[in-house]
Short mmCIF file of the C-alpha atoms (twelve columns), coordinates in Angstrom:
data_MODEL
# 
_entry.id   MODEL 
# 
loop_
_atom_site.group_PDB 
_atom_site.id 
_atom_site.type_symbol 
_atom_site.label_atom_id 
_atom_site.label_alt_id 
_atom_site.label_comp_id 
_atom_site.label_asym_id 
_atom_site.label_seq_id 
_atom_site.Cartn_x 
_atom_site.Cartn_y 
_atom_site.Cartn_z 
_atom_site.pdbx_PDB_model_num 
ATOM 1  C CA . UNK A 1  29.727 -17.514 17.129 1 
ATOM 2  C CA . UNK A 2  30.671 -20.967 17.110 1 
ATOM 3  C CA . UNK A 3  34.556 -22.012 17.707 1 
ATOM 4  C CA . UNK A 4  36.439 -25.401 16.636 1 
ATOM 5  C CA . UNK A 5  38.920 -26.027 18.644 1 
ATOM 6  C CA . UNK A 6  42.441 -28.683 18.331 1 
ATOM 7  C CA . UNK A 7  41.945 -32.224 20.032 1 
ATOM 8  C CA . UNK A 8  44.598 -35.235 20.546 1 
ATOM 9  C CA . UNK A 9  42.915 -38.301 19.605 1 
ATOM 10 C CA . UNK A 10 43.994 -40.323 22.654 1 
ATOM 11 C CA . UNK A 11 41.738 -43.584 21.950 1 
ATOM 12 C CA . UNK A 12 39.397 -44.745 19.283 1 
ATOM 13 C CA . UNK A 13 36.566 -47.794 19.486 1 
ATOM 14 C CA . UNK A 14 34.839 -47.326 15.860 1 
ATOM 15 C CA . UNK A 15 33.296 -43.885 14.731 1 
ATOM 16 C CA . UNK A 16 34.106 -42.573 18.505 1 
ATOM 17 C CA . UNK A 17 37.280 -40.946 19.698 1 
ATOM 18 C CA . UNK A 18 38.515 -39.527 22.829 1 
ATOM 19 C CA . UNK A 19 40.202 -36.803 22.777 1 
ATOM 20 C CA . UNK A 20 42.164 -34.259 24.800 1 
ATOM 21 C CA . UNK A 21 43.353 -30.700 25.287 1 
ATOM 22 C CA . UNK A 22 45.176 -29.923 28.124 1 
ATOM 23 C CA . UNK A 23 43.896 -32.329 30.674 1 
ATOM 24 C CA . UNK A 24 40.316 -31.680 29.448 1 
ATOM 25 C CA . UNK A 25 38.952 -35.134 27.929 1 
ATOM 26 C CA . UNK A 26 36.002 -35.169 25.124 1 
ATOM 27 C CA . UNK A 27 34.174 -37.877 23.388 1 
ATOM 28 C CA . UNK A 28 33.958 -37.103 20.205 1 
ATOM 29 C CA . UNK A 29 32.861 -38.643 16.293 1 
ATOM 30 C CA . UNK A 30 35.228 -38.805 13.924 1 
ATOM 31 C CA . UNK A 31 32.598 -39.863 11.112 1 
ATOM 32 C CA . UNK A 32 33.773 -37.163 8.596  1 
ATOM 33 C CA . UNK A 33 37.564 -37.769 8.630  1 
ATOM 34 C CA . UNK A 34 38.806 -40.516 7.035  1 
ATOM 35 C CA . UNK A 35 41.893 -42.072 8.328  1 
ATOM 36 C CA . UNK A 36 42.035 -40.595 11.878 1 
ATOM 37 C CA . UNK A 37 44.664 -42.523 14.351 1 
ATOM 38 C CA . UNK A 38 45.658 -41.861 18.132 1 
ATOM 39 C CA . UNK A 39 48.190 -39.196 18.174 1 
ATOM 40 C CA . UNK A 40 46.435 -36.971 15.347 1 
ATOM 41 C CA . UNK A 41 44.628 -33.716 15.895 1 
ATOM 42 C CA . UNK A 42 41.701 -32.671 14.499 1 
ATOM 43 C CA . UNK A 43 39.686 -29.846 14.468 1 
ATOM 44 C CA . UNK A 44 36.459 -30.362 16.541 1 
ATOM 45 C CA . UNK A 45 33.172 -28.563 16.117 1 
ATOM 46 C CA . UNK A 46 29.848 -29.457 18.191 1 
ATOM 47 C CA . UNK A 47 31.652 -32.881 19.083 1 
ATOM 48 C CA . UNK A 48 32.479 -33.722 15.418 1 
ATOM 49 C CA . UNK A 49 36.118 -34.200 14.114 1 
ATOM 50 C CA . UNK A 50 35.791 -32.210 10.845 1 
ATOM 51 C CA . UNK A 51 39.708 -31.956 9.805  1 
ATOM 52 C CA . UNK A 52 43.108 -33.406 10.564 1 
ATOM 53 C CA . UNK A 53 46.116 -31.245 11.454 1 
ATOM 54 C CA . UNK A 54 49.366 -31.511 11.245 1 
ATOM 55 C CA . UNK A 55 50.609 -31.373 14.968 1 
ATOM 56 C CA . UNK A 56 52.774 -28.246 14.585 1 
ATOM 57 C CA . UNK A 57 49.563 -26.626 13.282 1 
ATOM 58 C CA . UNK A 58 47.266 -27.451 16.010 1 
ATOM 59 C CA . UNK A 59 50.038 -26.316 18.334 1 
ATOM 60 C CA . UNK A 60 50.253 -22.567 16.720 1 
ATOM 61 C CA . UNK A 61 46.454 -22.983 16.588 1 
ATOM 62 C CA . UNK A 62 45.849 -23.801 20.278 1 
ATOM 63 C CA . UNK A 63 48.961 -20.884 20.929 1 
ATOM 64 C CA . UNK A 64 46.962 -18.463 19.154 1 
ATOM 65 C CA . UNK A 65 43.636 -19.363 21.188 1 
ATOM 66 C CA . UNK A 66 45.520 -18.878 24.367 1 
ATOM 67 C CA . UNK A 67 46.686 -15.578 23.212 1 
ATOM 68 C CA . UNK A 68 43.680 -14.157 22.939 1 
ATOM 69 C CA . UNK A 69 41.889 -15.943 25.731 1 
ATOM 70 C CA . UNK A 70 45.273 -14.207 27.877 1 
ATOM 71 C CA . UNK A 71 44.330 -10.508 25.804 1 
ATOM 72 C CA . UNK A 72 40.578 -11.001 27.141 1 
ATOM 73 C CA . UNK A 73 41.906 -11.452 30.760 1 
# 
């Protein structure tokens, strides 16, 4: 099972974004989204951006993640 998870876009040079969650920095494409700027979120799977989010969505997403993560515990 494969999981995409919520990223910050923190910095952008071309079709390359960094991006963060919590401390936790990734390099990641953002080939497939058109119109991605620092401060957005998008959903990334296998190091590909493959949807913006509104930022009160990719909070109640990463919220829910944590939830269960915390359940598994």
């Amino acid at each position: 099972m494969c999981l995409a998870v919520p990223l910050k876009v923190i910095s952008i040079e071309g079709n390359t974004a960094q991006a963060e969650i919590e401390g936790v920095k990734r390099t990641i494409r953002i080939d497939f989204v058109k119109n991605v700027n620092v401060g957005d979120y998008v959903i990334v799977h296998a190091g590909f951006a493959i949807e913006k989010l509104k930022e009160e969505d990719a909070i109640e997403n990463l919220r829910l993640i944590k939830e269960v993560t915390d359940a598994l515990k």
